[in-house]
């Protein structure tokens, strides 16, 4: 015993306790350790926190954690009660951070399987979906989290704008927030290319081509981004490195700055009604009551994490969201409808505006008669001077971002009450509508003319994704071979003699005829007939051919023949679709 | 109930539900993975069919049935049962297809299929200057492998509908024959084929009557089918076009073809 005591003495420990004092001794030992690990909370205090009791000592040991612990020192000690109103913040910033963490975790898992090289990228994504346990789940969460992060960043920005929280001392926080929005969008966009499918390849090709129109450095910048005149191995690697290293690090840096400003310097803004209105003292006192980080804010955050996790999993469980994977990228084949991710539709919409054209149309009717008085014939032509891709792609969006970033320095109105800033509120609401309108203009349906026959067939079975034609069950097509000509009367169903079981596990369920094929055929006929009537497809002959092509695979060929309305030349368009019986097995 | 208590209850429920979802998904996961592999194979075959249609049909026929004198069938019993032994290939048939498509064939193993010394089969892989990516070649191989049940007679081979033509007229039957007999492999007809091995045949009806004096356009076209070397258009070589169409096709069929070519006046 003396031997052990000697060793303990050398280790700065007191003597071993006597019989009967062991319990208190061990408690004290554990208590000390706990206090070190929690950076200030002993066992009694922890117990009080769990029970919801007030602090056991003075000064409040719960605040000590925040001064001593590295992780906790990033957090505030408390927020005033009014700042924690749900309707004031909607927890939007918290959820952006939550999604960022989700992205980091799932991203690291995906990085273990993904190969950033054109020949193998698409295959590695397929392998993640087909050969990795929970691989599809990881990819879906990563994609869902990314889109949610962009959406919540925008909502967070709107909330801050409408509550006027960007004013005064928080203007720098707002600036870092706008930078974070740009970083988030860019993170999302760089991730877009990685699956190396048609969707990603063309979205990024179109996106980067904007820089090409820039003066002097434009082509060079484009070359630096793409790594070659066209996006290839170099471009993919560059986007990958930005996606997994550069921009996550930048995001962490700016999130830290942004959050530190909120948590340690200015706190969350109080609602304007609390800050600026005269309130009775008891209310004022209640609104400024401290809500401590430990345990109230923390328990609320844990609740939000549980909520967020559950909602994401539930969305995926009920298949309300699925990350798309189109066919392999093909530089030789530009898809008919190139579509940017939804958060860039507004940009795509802006690009469809041609300022030169608008100015010409506005000024020419005034200028021409005016100059005509002096006998001068003059038509204003601006399209050579004003390159619309350059102006709308490279000038307007950065100017908008700069205006947004410096909003607090532009808006000098000191009041945050919405009643005292009607102009700012109206401006904000109009911007929401402008963005929605631009986004609508960005859709491929807007302002792009496709030949009628191509459009009809493309709508039945788009190049990418499914569409009604591909959704016809194989069991139906397998027995519905034949040539179905538009204009002929087939009665209510194309194949009246057919009956099939859509699901082998449910023998009682029987479908009579081929309702899906009939619906597709009717839609095909109807759309073509409309086009024939309004003169786009004169002398129309159209049919859908369904034939067995291989074991377990049919070939469906919609064909359209017509005469050109202007030249009378005979024209034809057809597209073959091969549909295999296993194409919809499993998750798609 | 205080808000914090409600949050604790709800939070616990959310955590349990999340765990339940993960467990259910985990139980389903092996089945999902197996389904996904099958589904991917199905889509690979579809994709291969499209690649085949765009690149291979001119020589191997619209259904892979082969074209006499040009390229062999890819869906007969011989191909699926004896070809590997014949060539001495140690691996699978699918790998054999991938290998041949990737590098092409510089020398034919079956000279009856090549005409006039042209290379047997071009290289298709991007790696050797061809147009196809490796995944496209893999898909084509998957598509050809899917013919197996037809080739071995395990399933009855359906009659293909093919291009929809009016078979009641000689021109219509001739148009169908133009594809089936393999003319499309070498001759261009607007809207049907784009090959340039032989002369384009659109508008032949207009000039055929004046090429050989005393021979009508019909007679000239007929002779060119049964005896291709009788008149060679300048710029083209003799012995390229198969000499045996008189044996493969009946007299009626040849007349149908002539009728079809006679209406292509543009």
XYZ file of C-alpha atoms in Angstrom, chain A:
588
model
C 0.000 0.000 0.000
C 2.808 2.428 0.820
C 4.370 1.548 -2.506
C 1.217 2.552 -4.383
C 0.856 5.658 -2.219
C 4.412 6.649 -3.137
C 3.689 6.341 -6.831
C 0.489 8.366 -6.422
C 2.395 11.053 -4.521
C 4.861 11.335 -7.377
C 1.885 11.748 -9.683
C 0.599 14.606 -7.524
C -2.231 12.546 -6.091
C -3.275 12.611 -2.515
C -3.119 9.539 -0.352
C -5.550 6.721 -0.877
C -8.606 7.180 1.284
C -9.398 5.122 4.340
C -12.067 2.452 4.449
C -15.513 4.146 4.186
C -14.227 7.189 2.300
C -13.874 5.429 -1.045
C -17.243 6.493 -2.425
C -16.609 10.182 -1.925
C -13.078 9.778 -3.242
C -14.167 8.177 -6.531
C -16.942 10.738 -6.961
C -14.416 13.502 -6.550
C -12.052 11.927 -9.070
C -14.803 11.567 -11.689
C -16.128 15.019 -10.927
C -12.732 16.574 -11.612
C -12.361 14.720 -14.898
C -15.871 15.700 -16.005
C -15.175 19.309 -15.167
C -12.074 19.267 -17.377
C -13.799 17.531 -20.278
C -16.876 19.761 -20.243
C -14.675 22.805 -19.764
C -16.378 23.952 -16.596
C -19.372 21.823 -15.671
C -19.190 19.377 -12.804
C -21.518 16.437 -12.209
C -23.935 18.379 -10.042
C -24.210 21.107 -12.655
C -24.745 18.575 -15.458
C -27.494 16.986 -13.429
C -29.135 20.379 -12.914
C -28.964 21.090 -16.654
C -30.616 17.790 -17.470
C -33.346 18.387 -14.925
C -33.943 21.938 -16.102
C -32.892 23.367 -12.719
C -31.201 26.777 -12.318
C -27.387 26.942 -12.093
C -25.984 25.462 -8.886
C -23.194 27.979 -8.326
C -22.435 31.627 -8.768
C -21.001 32.860 -11.110
C -22.997 30.769 -13.556
C -20.689 27.863 -14.488
C -22.586 27.381 -17.716
C -21.062 30.603 -19.057
C -17.600 29.351 -18.104
C -17.884 26.665 -20.777
C -18.186 29.352 -23.391
C -15.052 31.154 -22.260
C -12.902 28.034 -21.874
C -13.968 25.542 -24.536
C -12.780 26.095 -28.119
C -15.891 24.675 -29.753
C -18.254 26.392 -27.343
C -16.493 29.748 -27.539
C -17.874 30.057 -31.060
C -21.323 30.035 -29.541
C -23.134 32.885 -27.790
C -23.742 32.688 -24.059
C -27.379 33.620 -24.536
C -29.805 35.347 -26.880
C -32.469 37.799 -25.765
C -35.865 36.127 -25.639
C -37.352 38.183 -28.496
C -34.486 37.209 -30.833
C -35.442 33.560 -30.500
C -39.003 33.993 -31.738
C -39.581 31.386 -34.399
C -41.447 33.824 -36.658
C -38.513 36.223 -36.505
C -35.762 33.943 -37.868
C -37.540 30.741 -38.964
C -34.187 29.094 -38.053
C -33.152 29.567 -41.697
C -29.474 30.270 -41.019
C -29.313 27.303 -38.684
C -30.669 25.022 -41.380
C -28.197 26.308 -43.969
C -25.415 25.299 -41.573
C -27.143 21.986 -40.909
C -27.259 21.238 -44.639
C -23.629 22.241 -44.992
C -22.648 19.666 -42.368
C -24.852 17.070 -44.096
C -23.082 17.865 -47.378
C -19.645 17.458 -45.820
C -20.501 14.078 -44.277
C -22.218 12.571 -47.349
C -19.664 14.208 -49.616
C -16.781 12.437 -47.897
C -18.584 9.102 -48.337
C -19.190 9.808 -52.025
C -15.577 10.869 -52.541
C -14.502 7.374 -51.533
C -16.181 5.954 -54.660
C -16.180 8.753 -57.200
C -13.517 8.939 -59.936
C -13.022 12.422 -61.416
C -12.087 11.295 -64.908
C -14.415 11.484 -67.924
C -14.106 7.831 -68.968
C -14.909 6.612 -65.492
C -16.902 9.325 -63.730
C -20.288 8.241 -65.031
C -19.515 4.586 -64.405
C -18.409 5.345 -60.868
C -21.682 7.163 -60.171
C -23.576 4.163 -61.554
C -21.468 1.958 -59.294
C -22.358 4.134 -56.292
C -26.020 3.542 -57.098
C -25.782 -0.145 -57.966
C -22.918 -1.504 -55.925
C -22.553 0.511 -52.717
C -24.702 -0.231 -49.691
C -26.741 2.948 -49.107
C -24.894 4.477 -52.048
C -28.069 5.759 -53.641
C -29.242 7.103 -50.299
C -25.955 8.979 -49.837
C -26.188 10.484 -53.316
C -29.821 11.431 -52.846
C -29.126 13.066 -49.479
C -26.164 14.924 -50.960
C -28.248 16.238 -53.837
C -31.277 17.056 -51.690
C -29.059 18.770 -49.110
C -27.380 20.835 -51.830
C -30.637 22.092 -53.274
C -32.051 22.712 -49.800
C -28.908 24.641 -48.857
C -29.315 26.957 -51.851
C -33.034 27.372 -51.174
C -32.539 28.093 -47.473
C -29.726 30.559 -48.244
C -32.094 32.549 -50.444
C -34.855 32.396 -47.844
C -32.381 33.462 -45.155
C -31.410 36.424 -47.311
C -35.035 37.395 -47.849
C -35.785 37.116 -44.135
C -32.837 39.331 -43.274
C -33.926 41.830 -45.891
C -37.532 42.045 -44.751
C -36.700 42.307 -41.044
C -34.151 45.006 -41.871
C -31.497 43.079 -39.970
C -28.737 44.066 -42.372
C -28.692 47.622 -41.070
C -26.261 49.440 -38.857
C -23.559 47.350 -37.220
C -24.673 44.203 -39.029
C -23.874 45.524 -42.509
C -20.589 43.633 -42.638
C -22.372 40.431 -41.602
C -24.730 40.980 -44.534
C -21.753 41.384 -46.877
C -20.261 38.048 -45.744
C -23.721 36.533 -46.146
C -23.925 37.606 -49.794
C -20.454 36.134 -50.341
C -21.685 32.909 -48.732
C -24.679 32.839 -51.062
C -22.328 33.089 -54.031
C -20.081 30.364 -52.562
C -23.104 28.121 -52.014
C -24.303 28.624 -55.575
C -20.838 27.925 -56.945
C -20.429 24.813 -54.761
C -23.699 23.564 -56.126
C -22.794 24.400 -59.703
C -19.362 22.729 -59.556
C -21.010 19.620 -58.119
C -23.424 19.657 -61.012
C -20.733 18.605 -63.505
C -19.386 15.647 -61.574
C -21.837 12.858 -62.588
C -20.724 13.527 -66.180
C -24.138 12.923 -67.676
C -25.830 14.946 -70.415
C -27.577 17.170 -67.880
C -24.361 18.163 -66.129
C -22.176 18.383 -69.195
C -24.416 20.778 -71.083
C -25.476 22.858 -68.109
C -21.816 23.518 -67.347
C -20.861 23.997 -70.999
C -23.553 26.645 -71.357
C -22.641 28.170 -67.985
C -18.936 28.517 -68.670
C -19.495 29.726 -72.225
C -20.823 32.964 -70.725
C -17.320 33.906 -69.605
C -16.056 33.390 -73.130
C -17.851 36.508 -74.326
C -15.931 38.676 -71.866
C -13.469 41.228 -73.265
C -9.706 40.532 -73.354
C -9.543 38.001 -70.489
C -12.834 36.261 -71.370
C -11.476 33.471 -73.586
C -8.509 32.966 -71.251
C -10.765 32.763 -68.218
C -12.924 30.246 -70.033
C -9.815 28.242 -70.870
C -8.641 28.321 -67.257
C -12.015 27.093 -66.020
C -12.458 24.375 -68.622
C -8.829 23.322 -68.799
C -9.175 23.051 -72.584
C -11.338 24.647 -75.284
C -14.013 22.088 -74.393
C -14.756 20.574 -71.027
C -12.818 17.337 -70.759
C -10.530 15.571 -68.320
C -8.880 18.841 -67.267
C -12.141 20.687 -66.779
C -13.689 17.881 -64.778
C -10.686 17.708 -62.450
C -10.709 21.476 -61.984
C -14.396 21.505 -61.115
C -13.893 18.547 -58.800
C -11.058 20.223 -56.911
C -13.085 23.394 -56.534
C -16.016 21.334 -55.333
C -14.214 19.224 -52.744
C -11.365 21.446 -51.549
C -11.314 25.100 -52.519
C -14.906 26.132 -52.006
C -15.641 23.992 -48.934
C -12.634 25.669 -47.279
C -13.838 29.104 -48.361
C -17.312 28.225 -47.115
C -15.945 27.183 -43.714
C -13.943 30.414 -43.502
C -16.865 32.648 -44.382
C -19.388 30.710 -42.313
C -17.036 31.203 -39.352
C -16.731 34.944 -39.954
C -20.453 35.300 -40.585
C -21.437 33.290 -37.541
C -18.868 34.816 -35.216
C -20.262 38.260 -36.020
C -23.728 37.003 -35.048
C -22.854 34.963 -32.007
C -20.150 37.053 -30.361
C -20.524 40.585 -31.590
C -24.058 41.669 -32.424
C -26.230 38.735 -31.422
C -29.291 37.932 -33.506
C -31.175 41.119 -34.288
C -34.175 41.833 -32.103
C -37.461 42.102 -33.960
C -37.912 45.720 -35.007
C -41.110 46.033 -32.987
C -39.153 45.208 -29.848
C -36.179 47.354 -30.685
C -37.878 50.486 -31.941
C -41.343 50.694 -30.392
C -42.117 52.010 -26.915
C -43.143 48.982 -24.881
C -44.413 48.618 -21.324
C -41.485 47.866 -18.962
C -42.654 44.375 -17.988
C -42.886 43.359 -21.645
C -39.553 44.954 -22.420
C -38.040 43.010 -19.551
C -39.529 39.744 -20.774
C -38.357 40.325 -24.337
C -34.821 40.949 -23.169
C -34.748 37.979 -20.785
C -31.698 35.854 -21.385
C -32.223 32.494 -23.079
C -29.015 30.645 -22.234
C -27.111 28.493 -24.663
C -26.901 25.771 -22.032
C -29.370 24.181 -21.902
C -32.175 26.007 -23.757
C -30.649 26.934 -27.126
C -28.715 23.664 -27.302
C -31.739 21.486 -26.644
C -33.673 23.440 -29.245
C -30.872 22.934 -31.783
C -30.759 19.207 -31.099
C -34.484 19.158 -31.723
C -34.013 20.991 -35.023
C -31.303 18.528 -36.082
C -33.651 15.617 -35.331
C -36.393 17.379 -37.277
C -34.171 18.129 -40.265
C -32.790 14.597 -40.399
C -36.243 13.104 -40.186
C -37.739 15.346 -42.868
C -34.886 14.592 -45.282
C -35.155 10.857 -44.711
C -38.945 10.951 -45.006
C -38.739 12.841 -48.312
C -36.391 10.191 -49.654
C -38.373 7.313 -48.149
C -41.556 8.403 -49.898
C -39.616 9.061 -53.114
C -40.593 12.705 -53.258
C -37.070 13.450 -54.419
C -34.576 11.503 -56.442
C -31.260 12.736 -57.752
C -31.388 12.482 -61.523
C -28.828 10.639 -63.595
C -29.193 11.096 -67.310
C -27.321 9.343 -70.083
C -23.554 9.607 -70.427
C -22.258 13.032 -71.450
C -21.975 13.288 -75.208
C -20.200 16.364 -76.593
C -21.466 15.509 -80.092
C -25.128 15.573 -79.127
C -26.598 18.825 -77.821
C -29.867 18.008 -76.075
C -32.966 19.731 -77.372
C -33.764 21.249 -74.002
C -30.733 22.342 -72.013
C -31.761 23.205 -68.534
C -29.696 24.813 -65.831
C -30.378 23.846 -62.202
C -33.484 25.654 -60.973
C -31.539 28.226 -58.927
C -29.893 29.435 -62.135
C -33.049 29.639 -64.223
C -33.166 33.375 -63.580
C -29.695 33.668 -65.114
C -30.792 31.644 -68.125
C -33.826 33.921 -68.371
C -31.672 37.062 -68.304
C -29.580 35.636 -71.130
C -32.649 35.439 -73.347
C -33.120 39.207 -73.107
C -31.424 41.049 -75.947
C -30.906 44.692 -74.888
C -29.811 45.766 -78.381
C -33.026 44.438 -79.844
C -35.153 46.153 -77.196
C -33.416 49.502 -77.704
C -33.730 49.224 -81.493
C -37.436 48.499 -81.234
C -37.915 51.384 -78.824
C -35.830 54.008 -80.588
C -36.256 53.210 -84.271
C -39.982 54.123 -84.507
C -39.109 57.513 -82.953
C -35.812 58.149 -84.731
C -36.822 57.134 -88.227
C -39.705 59.603 -88.779
C -37.735 62.274 -86.938
C -34.697 61.927 -89.176
C -37.035 61.398 -92.114
C -38.079 65.045 -91.705
C -34.538 65.993 -92.604
C -34.466 63.516 -95.447
C -32.048 61.133 -93.734
C -32.706 57.429 -93.921
C -31.291 55.822 -90.863
C -31.900 52.617 -88.967
C -30.289 52.197 -85.613
C -28.419 48.912 -85.374
C -27.011 48.185 -81.969
C -26.552 44.432 -82.109
C -22.955 44.833 -83.269
C -22.171 47.258 -80.499
C -24.006 45.516 -77.699
C -23.277 41.807 -77.442
C -26.247 40.516 -75.479
C -24.420 37.498 -74.059
C -21.682 39.774 -72.740
C -24.019 42.360 -71.268
C -26.651 40.054 -69.834
C -24.241 37.300 -68.829
C -21.175 39.139 -67.627
C -22.256 42.677 -66.753
C -25.764 42.467 -65.325
C -25.431 39.540 -62.859
C -22.220 40.812 -61.200
C -23.734 44.296 -60.962
C -26.789 42.778 -59.274
C -24.574 40.876 -56.832
C -22.572 44.017 -56.043
C -25.760 46.015 -55.459
C -26.977 43.232 -53.187
C -23.698 43.097 -51.265
C -23.589 46.841 -50.699
C -27.289 47.168 -49.929
C -26.688 48.266 -46.307
C -24.509 51.134 -47.546
C -27.103 52.148 -50.149
C -30.169 51.910 -47.908
C -29.591 54.741 -45.421
C -33.013 54.531 -43.779
C -32.178 53.964 -40.099
C -35.500 52.389 -39.175
C -36.048 48.653 -39.354
C -39.836 48.788 -38.929
C -41.530 47.690 -42.136
C -44.095 50.490 -41.744
C -41.272 53.023 -41.899
C -39.569 51.531 -44.928
C -42.436 50.963 -47.400
C -40.178 51.589 -50.385
C -37.696 48.894 -49.343
C -40.483 46.388 -48.683
C -42.140 47.089 -52.038
C -38.759 46.824 -53.740
C -38.109 43.462 -52.063
C -41.472 42.037 -53.064
C -41.032 43.238 -56.649
C -37.639 41.557 -56.763
C -39.176 38.259 -55.764
C -41.580 38.568 -58.674
C -38.858 39.703 -61.067
C -36.744 36.682 -60.109
C -39.730 34.359 -60.559
C -40.508 35.903 -63.957
C -36.869 35.625 -65.055
C -36.819 32.017 -63.844
C -39.902 31.305 -65.917
C -38.210 32.888 -68.915
C -35.260 30.630 -68.266
C -37.315 27.499 -68.857
C -36.657 25.814 -72.191
C -40.352 26.154 -73.050
C -39.986 29.929 -73.191
C -38.860 31.677 -76.320
C -37.361 28.682 -78.100
C -39.166 27.446 -81.173
C -38.948 23.731 -81.946
C -40.419 22.200 -85.128
C -43.923 20.908 -84.410
C -43.338 17.206 -85.115
C -40.108 17.167 -83.090
C -41.821 18.962 -80.218
C -44.744 16.515 -80.107
C -42.495 13.458 -80.056
C -40.057 15.111 -77.649
C -42.930 15.803 -75.232
C -44.079 12.171 -75.406
C -40.601 10.842 -74.750
C -38.012 13.469 -73.847
C -34.382 12.727 -74.703
C -33.680 12.482 -70.994
C -35.936 11.297 -68.224
C -39.060 9.261 -68.747
C -42.164 10.887 -70.237
C -45.526 9.205 -70.953
C -44.267 6.952 -73.747
C -41.530 5.357 -71.644
C -43.941 4.976 -68.749
C -46.168 2.533 -70.666
C -45.767 -0.775 -68.801
C -43.738 -3.351 -70.717
C -46.443 -5.956 -70.086
C -48.740 -3.808 -72.196
C -46.336 -3.130 -75.068
C -45.294 -6.768 -75.231
C -48.744 -7.717 -76.522
C -49.659 -4.533 -78.352
C -47.551 -4.996 -81.484
C -48.836 -3.230 -84.527
C -48.997 -0.070 -86.575
C -51.341 2.562 -85.178
C -52.163 5.261 -87.697
C -53.342 8.702 -86.650
C -56.820 9.451 -87.942
C -58.043 5.885 -87.980
C -60.863 4.988 -85.624
C -59.735 2.382 -83.123
C -62.702 2.746 -80.790
C -62.001 3.280 -77.106
C -58.911 1.128 -76.884
C -56.134 0.313 -79.333
C -55.981 -3.342 -78.294
C -59.454 -4.458 -77.210
C -58.515 -8.126 -77.035
C -55.640 -7.686 -74.592
C -55.690 -8.446 -70.874
C -52.555 -8.535 -68.743
C -51.367 -8.593 -65.144
C -49.381 -5.491 -64.311
C -47.831 -7.148 -61.252
C -46.962 -10.828 -61.074
C -47.331 -10.787 -57.303
C -50.962 -9.710 -57.531
C -52.680 -12.279 -59.771
C -56.130 -10.783 -59.134
C -55.216 -7.481 -60.708
C -55.882 -7.488 -64.441
C -55.753 -4.613 -66.913
C -58.058 -4.887 -69.915
C -56.783 -3.461 -73.209
C -53.800 -1.125 -73.349
C -54.938 2.061 -71.581
C -51.442 3.600 -71.306
C -50.565 3.104 -74.964
C -54.023 4.345 -75.937
C -53.548 7.487 -73.855
C -50.161 8.156 -75.431
C -51.544 7.530 -78.901
C -54.486 9.857 -78.257
C -52.176 12.596 -77.020
C -49.940 12.088 -80.053
C -52.947 12.273 -82.431
C -54.490 15.250 -80.687
C -51.312 17.369 -80.657
C -50.552 16.553 -84.295
C -54.122 17.289 -85.374
C -53.917 20.712 -83.736
C -50.656 21.388 -85.579
C -52.232 20.201 -88.835
C -55.240 22.459 -88.368
C -53.203 25.586 -87.710
C -51.194 24.883 -90.837
C -47.852 23.806 -89.397
C -48.153 20.206 -90.618
C -50.130 20.070 -93.881
C -50.809 16.656 -95.489
C -50.145 14.948 -92.190
C -49.522 11.219 -92.068
C -48.504 9.877 -88.678
C -48.342 6.575 -86.897
C -46.852 4.765 -83.943
C -45.219 1.401 -84.677
C -44.820 -1.076 -81.839
C -42.756 -4.189 -82.560
C -40.896 -6.866 -80.653
C -37.212 -6.266 -81.282
C -35.402 -8.632 -78.964
C -36.257 -10.981 -76.120
C -37.611 -8.647 -73.434
C -37.314 -5.525 -75.571
C -39.756 -3.722 -77.848
C -39.117 -0.951 -80.322
C -41.601 1.904 -80.449
C -41.353 4.292 -83.384
C -43.520 7.399 -83.671
C -43.368 8.626 -87.282
C -44.634 11.877 -88.749
C -44.722 12.821 -92.437
C -45.908 16.160 -93.754
C -45.325 18.743 -96.480
C -43.409 21.881 -95.690
C -45.971 24.715 -95.389
C -43.828 27.085 -97.480
C -42.009 24.963 -100.050
C -44.386 22.008 -100.208
C -41.406 19.678 -99.869
C -42.145 16.259 -98.355
C -40.751 16.027 -94.821
C -40.529 13.211 -92.322
C -39.460 12.849 -88.744
C -39.279 9.700 -86.695
C -37.629 8.576 -83.509
C -37.034 5.036 -82.336
C -37.328 4.086 -78.700
C -36.095 0.768 -77.358
C -37.839 -0.249 -74.162
C -36.534 -3.143 -72.099
C -38.725 -4.962 -69.611
C -36.312 -4.369 -66.708
C -35.988 -0.640 -67.302
C -38.162 0.327 -64.345
C -37.108 -2.352 -61.870
C -36.140 -1.091 -58.473
C -35.974 2.543 -57.594
C -36.476 4.621 -60.722
